[in-house]
Coordinates of C-alpha atoms in Angstrom, one line a residue:
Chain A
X1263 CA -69.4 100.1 -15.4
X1264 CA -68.5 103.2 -13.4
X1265 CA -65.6 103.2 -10.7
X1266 CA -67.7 105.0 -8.6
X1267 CA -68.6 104.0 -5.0
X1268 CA -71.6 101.5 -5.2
X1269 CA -75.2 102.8 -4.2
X1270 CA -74.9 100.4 -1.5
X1271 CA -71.8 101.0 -0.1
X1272 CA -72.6 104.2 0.0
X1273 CA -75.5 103.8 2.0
X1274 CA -74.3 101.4 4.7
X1275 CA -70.6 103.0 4.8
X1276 CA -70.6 104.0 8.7
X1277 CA -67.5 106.1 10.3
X1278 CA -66.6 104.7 13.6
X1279 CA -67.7 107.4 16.8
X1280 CA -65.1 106.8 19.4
X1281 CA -66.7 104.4 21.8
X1282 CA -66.2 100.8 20.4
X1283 CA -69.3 99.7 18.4
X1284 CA -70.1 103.3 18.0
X1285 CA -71.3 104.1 14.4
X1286 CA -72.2 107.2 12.3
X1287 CA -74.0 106.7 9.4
X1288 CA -75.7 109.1 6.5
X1289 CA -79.2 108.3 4.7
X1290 CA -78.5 109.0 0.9
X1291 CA -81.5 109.6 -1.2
X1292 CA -80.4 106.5 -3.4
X1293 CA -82.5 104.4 -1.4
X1294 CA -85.4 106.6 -0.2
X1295 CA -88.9 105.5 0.4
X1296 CA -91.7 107.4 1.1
X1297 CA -90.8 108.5 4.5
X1298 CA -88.1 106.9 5.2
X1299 CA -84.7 105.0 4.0
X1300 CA -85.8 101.7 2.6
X1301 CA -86.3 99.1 5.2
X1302 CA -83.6 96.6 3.4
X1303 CA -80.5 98.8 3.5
X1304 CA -81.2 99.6 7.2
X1305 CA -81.1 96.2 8.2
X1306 CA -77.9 95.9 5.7
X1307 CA -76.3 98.7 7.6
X1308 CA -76.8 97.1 10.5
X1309 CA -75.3 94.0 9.3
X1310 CA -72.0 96.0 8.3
X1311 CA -72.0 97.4 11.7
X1312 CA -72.0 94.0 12.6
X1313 CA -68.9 92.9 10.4
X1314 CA -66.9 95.6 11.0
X1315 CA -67.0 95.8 14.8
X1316 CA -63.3 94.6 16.5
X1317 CA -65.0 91.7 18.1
X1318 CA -67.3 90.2 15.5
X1319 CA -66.8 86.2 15.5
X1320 CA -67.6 84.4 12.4
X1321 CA -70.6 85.7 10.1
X1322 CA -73.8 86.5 9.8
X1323 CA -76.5 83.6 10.8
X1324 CA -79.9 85.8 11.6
X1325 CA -80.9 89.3 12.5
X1326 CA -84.2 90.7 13.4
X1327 CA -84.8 94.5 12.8
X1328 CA -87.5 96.3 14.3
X1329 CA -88.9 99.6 12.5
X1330 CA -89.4 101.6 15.7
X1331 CA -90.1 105.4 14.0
X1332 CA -89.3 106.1 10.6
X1333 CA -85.8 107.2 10.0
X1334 CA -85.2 110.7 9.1
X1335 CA -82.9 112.0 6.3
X1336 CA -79.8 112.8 7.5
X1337 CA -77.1 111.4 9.9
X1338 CA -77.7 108.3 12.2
X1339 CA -75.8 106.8 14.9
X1340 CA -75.3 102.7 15.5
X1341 CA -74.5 101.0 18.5
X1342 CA -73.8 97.7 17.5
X1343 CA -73.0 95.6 21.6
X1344 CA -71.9 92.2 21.3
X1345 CA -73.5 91.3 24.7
X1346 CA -72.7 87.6 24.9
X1347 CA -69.6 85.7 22.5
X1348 CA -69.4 81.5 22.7
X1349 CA -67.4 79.6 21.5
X1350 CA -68.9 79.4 17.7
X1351 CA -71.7 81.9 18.1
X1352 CA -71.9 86.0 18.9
X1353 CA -75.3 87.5 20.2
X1354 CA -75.8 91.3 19.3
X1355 CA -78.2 93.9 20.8
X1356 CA -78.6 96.9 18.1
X1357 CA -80.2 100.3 18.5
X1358 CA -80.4 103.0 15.9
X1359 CA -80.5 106.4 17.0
X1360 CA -81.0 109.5 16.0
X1361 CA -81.5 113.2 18.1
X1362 CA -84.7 115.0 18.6
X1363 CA -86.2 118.2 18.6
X1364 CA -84.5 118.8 21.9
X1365 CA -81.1 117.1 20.9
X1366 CA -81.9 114.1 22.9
X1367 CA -81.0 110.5 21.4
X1368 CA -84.1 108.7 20.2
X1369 CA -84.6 105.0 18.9
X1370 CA -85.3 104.7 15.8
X1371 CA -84.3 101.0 15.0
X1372 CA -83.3 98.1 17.5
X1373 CA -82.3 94.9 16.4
X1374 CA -80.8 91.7 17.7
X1375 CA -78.5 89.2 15.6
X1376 CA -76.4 86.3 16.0
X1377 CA -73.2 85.7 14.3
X1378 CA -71.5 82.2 14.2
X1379 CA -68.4 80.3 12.6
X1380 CA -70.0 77.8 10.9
X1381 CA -68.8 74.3 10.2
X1382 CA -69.2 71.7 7.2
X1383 CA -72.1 69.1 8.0
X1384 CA -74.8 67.1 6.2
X1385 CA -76.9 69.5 4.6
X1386 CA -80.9 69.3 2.9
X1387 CA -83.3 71.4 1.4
X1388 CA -87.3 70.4 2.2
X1389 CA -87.7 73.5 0.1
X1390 CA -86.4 73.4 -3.4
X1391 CA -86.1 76.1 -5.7
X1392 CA -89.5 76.3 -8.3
X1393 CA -88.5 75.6 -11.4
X1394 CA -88.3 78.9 -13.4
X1395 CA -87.4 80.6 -16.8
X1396 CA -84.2 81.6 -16.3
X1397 CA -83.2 85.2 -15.9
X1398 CA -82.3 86.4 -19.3
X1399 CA -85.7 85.1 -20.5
X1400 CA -87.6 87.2 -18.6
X1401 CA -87.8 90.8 -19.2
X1402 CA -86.6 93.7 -16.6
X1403 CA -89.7 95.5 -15.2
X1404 CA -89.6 99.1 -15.1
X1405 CA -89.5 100.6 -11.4
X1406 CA -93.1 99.9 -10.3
X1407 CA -93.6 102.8 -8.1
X1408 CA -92.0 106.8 -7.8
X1409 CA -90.0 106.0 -4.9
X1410 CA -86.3 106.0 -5.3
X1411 CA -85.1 102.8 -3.9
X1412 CA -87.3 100.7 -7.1
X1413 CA -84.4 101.8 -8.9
X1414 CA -81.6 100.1 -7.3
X1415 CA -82.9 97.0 -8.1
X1416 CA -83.0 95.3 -11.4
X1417 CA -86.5 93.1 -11.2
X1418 CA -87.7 90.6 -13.5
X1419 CA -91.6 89.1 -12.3
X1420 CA -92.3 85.4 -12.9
X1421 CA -95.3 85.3 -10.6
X1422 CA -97.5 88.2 -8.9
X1423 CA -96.1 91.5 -10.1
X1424 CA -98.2 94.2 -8.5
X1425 CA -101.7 94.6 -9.8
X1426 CA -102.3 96.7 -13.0
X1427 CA -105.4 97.6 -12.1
X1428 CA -106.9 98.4 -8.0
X1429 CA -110.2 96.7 -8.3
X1430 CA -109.9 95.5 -5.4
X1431 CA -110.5 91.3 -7.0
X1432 CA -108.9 89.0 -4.1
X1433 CA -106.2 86.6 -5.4
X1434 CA -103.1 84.8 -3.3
X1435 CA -100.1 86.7 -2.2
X1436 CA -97.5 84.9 -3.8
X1437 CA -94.6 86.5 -6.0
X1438 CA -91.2 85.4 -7.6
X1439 CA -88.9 87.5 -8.8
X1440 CA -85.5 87.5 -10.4
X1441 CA -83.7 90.2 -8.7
X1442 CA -80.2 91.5 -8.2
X1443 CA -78.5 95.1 -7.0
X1444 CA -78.5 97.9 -9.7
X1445 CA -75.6 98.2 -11.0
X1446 CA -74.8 94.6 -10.1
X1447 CA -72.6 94.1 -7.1
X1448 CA -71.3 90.7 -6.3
X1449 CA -73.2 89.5 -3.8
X1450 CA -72.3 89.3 0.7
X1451 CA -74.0 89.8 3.6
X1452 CA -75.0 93.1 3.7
X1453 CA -76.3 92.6 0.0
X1454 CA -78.5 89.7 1.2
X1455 CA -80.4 91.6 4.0
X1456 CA -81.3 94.4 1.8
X1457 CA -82.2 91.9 -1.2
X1458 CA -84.9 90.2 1.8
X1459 CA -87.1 92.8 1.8
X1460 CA -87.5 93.8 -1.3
X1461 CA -91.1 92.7 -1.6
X1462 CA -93.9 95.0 -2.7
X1463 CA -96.4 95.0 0.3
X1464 CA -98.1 91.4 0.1
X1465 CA -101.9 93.0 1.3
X1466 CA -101.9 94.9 -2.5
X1467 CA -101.5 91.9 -4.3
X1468 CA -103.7 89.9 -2.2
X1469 CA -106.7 92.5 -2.3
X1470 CA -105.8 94.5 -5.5
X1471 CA -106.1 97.4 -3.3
X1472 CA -103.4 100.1 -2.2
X1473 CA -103.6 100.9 1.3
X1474 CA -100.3 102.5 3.2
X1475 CA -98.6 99.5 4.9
X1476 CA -94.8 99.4 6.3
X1477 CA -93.0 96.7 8.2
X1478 CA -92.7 96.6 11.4
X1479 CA -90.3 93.9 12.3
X1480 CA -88.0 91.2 9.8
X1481 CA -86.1 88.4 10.7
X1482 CA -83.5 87.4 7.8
X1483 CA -81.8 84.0 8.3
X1484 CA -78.4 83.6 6.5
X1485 CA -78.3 79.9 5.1
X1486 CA -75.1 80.7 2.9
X1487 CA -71.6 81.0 4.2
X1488 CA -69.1 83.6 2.0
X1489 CA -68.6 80.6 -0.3
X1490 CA -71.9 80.2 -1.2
X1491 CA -72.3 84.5 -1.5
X1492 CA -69.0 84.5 -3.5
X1493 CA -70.5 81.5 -5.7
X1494 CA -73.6 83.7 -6.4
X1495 CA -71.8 87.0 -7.7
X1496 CA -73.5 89.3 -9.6
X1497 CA -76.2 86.7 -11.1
X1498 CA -79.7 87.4 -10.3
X1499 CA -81.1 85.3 -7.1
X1500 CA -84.8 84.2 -7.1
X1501 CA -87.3 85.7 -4.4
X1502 CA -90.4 84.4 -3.5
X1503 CA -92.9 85.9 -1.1
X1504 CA -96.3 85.3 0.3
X1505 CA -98.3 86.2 3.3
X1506 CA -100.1 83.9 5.7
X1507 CA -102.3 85.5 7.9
X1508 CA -103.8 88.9 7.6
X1509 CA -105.7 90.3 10.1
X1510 CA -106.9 93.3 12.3
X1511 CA -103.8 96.0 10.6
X1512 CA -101.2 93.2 10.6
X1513 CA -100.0 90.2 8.2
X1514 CA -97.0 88.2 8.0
X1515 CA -94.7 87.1 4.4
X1516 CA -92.7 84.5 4.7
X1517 CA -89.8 84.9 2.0
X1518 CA -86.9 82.8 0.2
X1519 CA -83.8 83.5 -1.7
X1520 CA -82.0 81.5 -4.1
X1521 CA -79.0 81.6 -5.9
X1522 CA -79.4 81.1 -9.8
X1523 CA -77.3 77.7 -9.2
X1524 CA -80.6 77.1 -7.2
X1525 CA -78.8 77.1 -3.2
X1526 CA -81.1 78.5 -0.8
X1527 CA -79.0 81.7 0.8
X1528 CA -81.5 83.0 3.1
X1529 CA -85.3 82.9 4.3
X1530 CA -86.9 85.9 5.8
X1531 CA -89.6 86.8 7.8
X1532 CA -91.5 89.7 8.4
X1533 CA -94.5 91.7 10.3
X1534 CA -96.0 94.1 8.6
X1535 CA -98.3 96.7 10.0
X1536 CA -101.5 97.9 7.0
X1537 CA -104.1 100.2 7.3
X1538 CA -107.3 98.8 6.3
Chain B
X1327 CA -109.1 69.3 38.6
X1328 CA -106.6 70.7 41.2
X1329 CA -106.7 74.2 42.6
X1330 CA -103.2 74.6 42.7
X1331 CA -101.6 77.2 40.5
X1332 CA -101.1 75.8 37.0
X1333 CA -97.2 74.8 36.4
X1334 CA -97.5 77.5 33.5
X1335 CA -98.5 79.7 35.7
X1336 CA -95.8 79.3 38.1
X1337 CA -92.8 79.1 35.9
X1338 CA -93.8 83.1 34.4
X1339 CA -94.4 84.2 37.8
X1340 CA -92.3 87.1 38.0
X1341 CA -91.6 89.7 41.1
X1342 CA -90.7 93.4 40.4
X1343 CA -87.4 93.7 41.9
X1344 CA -87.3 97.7 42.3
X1345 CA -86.4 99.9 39.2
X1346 CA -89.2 99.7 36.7
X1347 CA -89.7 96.5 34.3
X1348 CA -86.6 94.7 36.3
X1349 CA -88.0 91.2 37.5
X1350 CA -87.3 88.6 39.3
X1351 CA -87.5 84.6 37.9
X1352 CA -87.3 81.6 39.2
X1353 CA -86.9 78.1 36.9
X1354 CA -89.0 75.1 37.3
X1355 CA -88.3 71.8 37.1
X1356 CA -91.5 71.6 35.8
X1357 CA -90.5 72.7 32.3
X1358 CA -86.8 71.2 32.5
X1359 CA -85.5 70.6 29.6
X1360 CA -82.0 68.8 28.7
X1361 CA -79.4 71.6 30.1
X1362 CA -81.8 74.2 30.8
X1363 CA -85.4 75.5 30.7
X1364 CA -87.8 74.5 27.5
X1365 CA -87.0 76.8 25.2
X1366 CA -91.0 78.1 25.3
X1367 CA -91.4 78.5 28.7
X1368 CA -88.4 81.5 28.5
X1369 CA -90.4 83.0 26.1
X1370 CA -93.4 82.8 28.0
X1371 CA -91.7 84.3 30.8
X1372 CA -90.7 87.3 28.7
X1373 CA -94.2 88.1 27.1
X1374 CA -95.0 88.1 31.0
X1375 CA -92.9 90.5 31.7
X1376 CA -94.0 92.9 29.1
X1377 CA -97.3 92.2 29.9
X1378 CA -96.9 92.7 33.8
X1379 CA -94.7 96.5 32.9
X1380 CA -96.7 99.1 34.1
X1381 CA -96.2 101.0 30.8
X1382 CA -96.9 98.2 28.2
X1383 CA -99.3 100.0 25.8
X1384 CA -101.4 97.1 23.7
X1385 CA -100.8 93.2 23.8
X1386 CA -98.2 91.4 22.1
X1387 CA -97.6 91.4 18.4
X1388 CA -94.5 89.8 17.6
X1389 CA -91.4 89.1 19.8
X1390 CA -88.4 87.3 18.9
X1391 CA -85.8 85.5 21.7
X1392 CA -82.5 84.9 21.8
X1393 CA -80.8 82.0 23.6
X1394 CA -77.3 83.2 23.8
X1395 CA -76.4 80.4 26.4
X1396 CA -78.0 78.1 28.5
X1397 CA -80.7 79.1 31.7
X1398 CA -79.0 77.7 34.7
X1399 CA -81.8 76.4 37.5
X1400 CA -82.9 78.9 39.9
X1401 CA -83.2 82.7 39.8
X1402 CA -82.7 84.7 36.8
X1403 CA -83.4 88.2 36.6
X1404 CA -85.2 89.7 33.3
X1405 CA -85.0 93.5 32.2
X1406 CA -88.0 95.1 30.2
X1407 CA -88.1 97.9 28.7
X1408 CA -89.9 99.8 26.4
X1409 CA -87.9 101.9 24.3
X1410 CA -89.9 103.7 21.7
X1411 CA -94.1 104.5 22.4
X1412 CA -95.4 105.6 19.3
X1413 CA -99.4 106.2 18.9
X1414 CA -100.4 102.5 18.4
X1415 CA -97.2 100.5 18.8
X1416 CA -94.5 100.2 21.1
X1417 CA -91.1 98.8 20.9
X1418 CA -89.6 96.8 23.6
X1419 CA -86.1 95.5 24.4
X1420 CA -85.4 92.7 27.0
X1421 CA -82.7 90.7 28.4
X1422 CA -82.6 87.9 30.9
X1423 CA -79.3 88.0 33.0
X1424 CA -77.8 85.5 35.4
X1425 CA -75.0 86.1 38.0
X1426 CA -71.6 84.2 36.7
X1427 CA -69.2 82.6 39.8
X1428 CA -67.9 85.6 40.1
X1429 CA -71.3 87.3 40.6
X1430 CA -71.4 89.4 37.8
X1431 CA -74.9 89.6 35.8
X1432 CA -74.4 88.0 32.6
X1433 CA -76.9 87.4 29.6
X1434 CA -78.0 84.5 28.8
X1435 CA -81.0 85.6 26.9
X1436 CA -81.8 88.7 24.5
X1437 CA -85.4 89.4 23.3
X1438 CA -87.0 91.9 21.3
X1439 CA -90.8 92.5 20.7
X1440 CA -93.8 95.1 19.5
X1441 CA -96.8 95.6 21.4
X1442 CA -99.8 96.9 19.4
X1443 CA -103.1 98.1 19.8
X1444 CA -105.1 96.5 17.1
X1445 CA -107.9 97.7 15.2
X1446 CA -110.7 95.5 13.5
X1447 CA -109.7 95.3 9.8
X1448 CA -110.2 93.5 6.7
X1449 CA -109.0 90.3 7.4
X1450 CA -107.9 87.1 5.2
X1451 CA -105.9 84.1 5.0
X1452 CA -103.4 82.7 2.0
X1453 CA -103.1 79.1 4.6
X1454 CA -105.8 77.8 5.8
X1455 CA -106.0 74.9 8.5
X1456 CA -105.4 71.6 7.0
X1457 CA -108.3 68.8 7.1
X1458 CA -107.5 66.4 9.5
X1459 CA -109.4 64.8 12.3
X1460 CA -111.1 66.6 15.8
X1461 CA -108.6 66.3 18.4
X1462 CA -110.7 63.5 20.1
X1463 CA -110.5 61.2 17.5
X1464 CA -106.3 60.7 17.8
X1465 CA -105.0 59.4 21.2
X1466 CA -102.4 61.2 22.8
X1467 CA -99.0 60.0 23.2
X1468 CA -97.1 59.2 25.6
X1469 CA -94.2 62.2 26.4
X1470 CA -91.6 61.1 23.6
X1471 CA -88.9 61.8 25.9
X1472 CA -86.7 61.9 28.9
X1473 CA -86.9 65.6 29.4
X1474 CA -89.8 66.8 32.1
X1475 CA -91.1 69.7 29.7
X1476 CA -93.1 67.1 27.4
X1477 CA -95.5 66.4 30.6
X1478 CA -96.6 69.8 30.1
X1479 CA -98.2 69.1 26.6
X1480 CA -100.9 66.9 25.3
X1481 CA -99.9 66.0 22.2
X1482 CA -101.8 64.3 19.5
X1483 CA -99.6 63.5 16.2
X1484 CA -101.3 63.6 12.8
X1485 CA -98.0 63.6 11.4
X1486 CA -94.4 63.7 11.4
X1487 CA -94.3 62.0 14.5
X1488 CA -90.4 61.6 15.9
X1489 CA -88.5 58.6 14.0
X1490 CA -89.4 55.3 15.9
X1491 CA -86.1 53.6 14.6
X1492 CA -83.2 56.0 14.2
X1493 CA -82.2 54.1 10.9
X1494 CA -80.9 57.3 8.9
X1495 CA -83.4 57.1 6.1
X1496 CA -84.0 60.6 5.1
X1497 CA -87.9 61.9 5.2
X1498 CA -89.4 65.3 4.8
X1499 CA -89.4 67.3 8.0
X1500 CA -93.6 68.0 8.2
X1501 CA -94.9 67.7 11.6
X1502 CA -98.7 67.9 12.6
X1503 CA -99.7 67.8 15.8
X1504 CA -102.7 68.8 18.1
X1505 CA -101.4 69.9 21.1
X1506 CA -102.2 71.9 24.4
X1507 CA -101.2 72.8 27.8
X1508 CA -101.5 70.0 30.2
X1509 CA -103.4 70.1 32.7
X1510 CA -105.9 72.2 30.3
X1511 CA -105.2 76.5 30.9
X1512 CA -107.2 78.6 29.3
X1513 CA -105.1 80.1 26.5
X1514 CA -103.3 83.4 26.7
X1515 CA -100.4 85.2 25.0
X1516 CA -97.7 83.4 27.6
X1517 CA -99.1 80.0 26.8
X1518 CA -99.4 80.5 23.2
X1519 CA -95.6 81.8 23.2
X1520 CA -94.5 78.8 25.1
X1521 CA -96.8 76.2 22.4
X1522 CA -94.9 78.2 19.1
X1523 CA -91.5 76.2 20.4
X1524 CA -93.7 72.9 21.2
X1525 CA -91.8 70.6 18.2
X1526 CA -88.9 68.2 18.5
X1527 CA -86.0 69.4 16.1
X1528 CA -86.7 69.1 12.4
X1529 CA -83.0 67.2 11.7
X1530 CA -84.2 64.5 13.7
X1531 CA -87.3 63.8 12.1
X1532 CA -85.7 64.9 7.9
X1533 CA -82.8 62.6 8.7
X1534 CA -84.0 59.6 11.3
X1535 CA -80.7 60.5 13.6
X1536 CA -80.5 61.9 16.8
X1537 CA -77.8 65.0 17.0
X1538 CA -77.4 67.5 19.5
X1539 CA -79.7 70.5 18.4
X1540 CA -80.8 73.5 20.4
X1541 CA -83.1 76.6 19.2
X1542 CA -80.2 79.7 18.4
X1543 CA -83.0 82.1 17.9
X1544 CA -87.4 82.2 17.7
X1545 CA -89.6 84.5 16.0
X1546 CA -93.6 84.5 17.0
X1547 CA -96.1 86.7 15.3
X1548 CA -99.3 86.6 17.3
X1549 CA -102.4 86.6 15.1
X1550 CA -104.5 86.6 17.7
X1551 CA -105.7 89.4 19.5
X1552 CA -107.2 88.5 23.0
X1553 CA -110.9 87.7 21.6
X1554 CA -109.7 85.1 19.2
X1555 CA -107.7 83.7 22.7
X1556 CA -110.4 83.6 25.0
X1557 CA -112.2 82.0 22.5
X1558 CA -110.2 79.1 21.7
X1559 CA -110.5 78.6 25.2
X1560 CA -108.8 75.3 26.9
X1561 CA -109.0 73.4 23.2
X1562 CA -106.2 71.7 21.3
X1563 CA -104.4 74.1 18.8
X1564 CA -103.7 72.8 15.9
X1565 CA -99.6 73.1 15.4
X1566 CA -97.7 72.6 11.9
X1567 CA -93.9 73.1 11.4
X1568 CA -91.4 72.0 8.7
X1569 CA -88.0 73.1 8.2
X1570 CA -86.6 74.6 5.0
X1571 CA -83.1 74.5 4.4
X1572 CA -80.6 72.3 6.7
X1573 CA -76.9 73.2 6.1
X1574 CA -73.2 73.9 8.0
X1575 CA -74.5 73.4 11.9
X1576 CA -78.0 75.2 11.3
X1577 CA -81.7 74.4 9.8
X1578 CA -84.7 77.1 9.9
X1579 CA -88.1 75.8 11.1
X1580 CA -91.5 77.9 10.0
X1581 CA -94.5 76.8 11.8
X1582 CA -98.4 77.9 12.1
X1583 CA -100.8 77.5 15.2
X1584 CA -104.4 77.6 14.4
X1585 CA -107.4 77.1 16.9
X1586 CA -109.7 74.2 16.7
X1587 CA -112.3 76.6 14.7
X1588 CA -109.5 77.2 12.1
X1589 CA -108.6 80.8 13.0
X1590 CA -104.2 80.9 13.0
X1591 CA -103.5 82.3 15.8
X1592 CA -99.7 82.3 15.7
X1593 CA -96.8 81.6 13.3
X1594 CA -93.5 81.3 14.3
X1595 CA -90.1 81.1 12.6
X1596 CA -86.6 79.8 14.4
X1597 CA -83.0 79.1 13.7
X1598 CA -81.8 76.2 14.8
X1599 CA -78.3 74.8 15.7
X1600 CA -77.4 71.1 15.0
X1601 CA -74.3 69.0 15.4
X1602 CA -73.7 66.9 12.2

């Protein structure tokens, strides 16, 4: 283990501006996708400027992020406006910005989130965890692609790893996955959004076929409170994925997280634009 | 059938109110809910205003709303604006503000959304329709309810229908309905919007107990492009929702909307608060 600065705090550690809620932030390569930062530690930079804005009540409940443009490499600016604050719950308007040719602020990114102080009630699951091998019985995947974020994630596939072969042979969309931040970092909010959108694009697994595809908008809900993050650590949490509906350049994935102890931390949704 | 405007109709009506995408609302009774407006009818109102902007580039794709505190009866005032154009997309930001007793605009309501232009793609689906009988052959209901909105909606329960004795005994939170606009409207994106937030909350049916619960945050994802619309026409859509994971003062709900031909023309996501 290294006493270096985590990947991921690395990539969501923003300086504040001036202004309150004003945030600068720095794309690292770490966590590079083809064009752009991955989508994940956007939204978990987002969430940080969340957290560490003066006004913040209570924590994380959901956020939806919305890819405007690709991000470019290089410095970014947040403003993170808590535009309405109740008594137990926070709602946020987000923007990402970054300058163009002509120096002029562009959005990138917006988002909306709500932050809450959550109490202790009956709970239930209509959902429960499948019941898997656990992590240390399944083996670690090499990175699946050439992109540099695959790397920050250690993966282990129980159920539709991406195809071996692009014969374009139609199958469902569904994967699970054991997977936890590389080098392992205990677990927290910021974590959690990034982990939500780790899923390969669900139109190559259901048509066996690469086609360039990006999202376009994600909502995360955070089920788990700090106890339950703390609870979690550094173990693995199990993902699971699968698309609905795909049609006319678009589909949807609905998504789940669970703790190895088998508590649901967060479901996710996303939009995701594909090209044919 | 009257030749009066449709209630739906009336409650999105919206007047431009000067500067660009600024509008002008007025609540309904029509659509009253407990404390404020139904929930789906805001939305409505806010794919309307998109719609109506003089700039909107495509029809909608995905928007998700933000009920930061409760729509007080009469005028509210709703700001759209697109904030990023790209080639085939377009990303929007909207707020719905209403004057506090000291007449300063406050928000009630925050919204995000992405406009597209699609383009006829491979298509498939990973959920089809369930089997279950033509809308004709299940009566309707009678509204389940004291709140005016449920006049609004024909509904026709397959399943999951709200507890008849509140007797506590715990049940999985699957609801099935067919269910349209009332009188019959041919279907567009407002209506469909306003049908994706049709169900009662999942706690009461998973737990047979009533408890204050109110929707925090929706996602919809529209399927549909306007084709598969007009073609479902004034017909019953077939609605499905289930929560996942209930715990601390919040569940999630996911739910599907498919046509009577079997086409899903909708899914939508929301979190949810609840009391105990």
């Amino acid at each position: 283990m290294s006493t270096d600065i985590h990947p991921l705090d690395q990539a969501v550690a923003l300086t504040p501006t001036g202004a309150v809620g004003h945030y600068q932030g720095q794309t690292t390569q770490d966590y590079w996708n083809m064009v752009g930062p991955y989508g994940g530690i956007t939204a978990a930079a987002l969430v940080q400027a969340i957290q560490q804005h003066p006004l913040c009540l209570g924590d994380p409940l959901s956020i939806t992020v919305n890819y405007a443009a690709a991000l470019g490499a290089g410095r970014f600016d947040i403003e993170a406006r808590p535009v309405r604050t109740n008594r137990s719950t926070q709602h946020w308007l987000l923007t990402i910005t970054q300058p163009d040719q002509d120096g002029d602020a562009q959005v990138v990114t917006t988002a909306t989130a709500v932050t809450a102080v959550r109490r202790i009630t009956w709970g239930g699951t209509d959902l429960s965890m499948p019941e898997v091998p656990s992590p240390a019985a399944v083996p670690r995947v090499p990175p699946l692609g050439g992109v540099e974020w695959l790397n920050r994630y250690d993966m282990r596939f129980l159920d539709g790893i991406i195809p071996q072969t692009w014969d374009g042979r139609e199958t469902d969309s569904l994967t699970r996955l054991w997977v936890r931040d590389e080098p392992p970092r205990a677990l927290d909010f910021c974590a959690l959004a990034g982990l939500a959108d780790v899923f390969f694009p669900r139109v190559w697994l259901r048509r066996a076929q690469r086609t360039p595809a990006g999202t376009v908008s994600i909502t995360v809900y955070f089920h788990a409170g700090r106890e339950e993050l703390a609870a979690a650590g550094t173990g693995h949490l199990l993902a699971q994925a699968r698309g609905q509906e795909f049609r006319n350049g678009f589909f949807d994935q609905s998504a789940q997280l669970w703790s190895e102890a088998g508590v649901m931390l967060a479901s996710s949704h996303q939009i995701v634009y594909f090209k044919e």
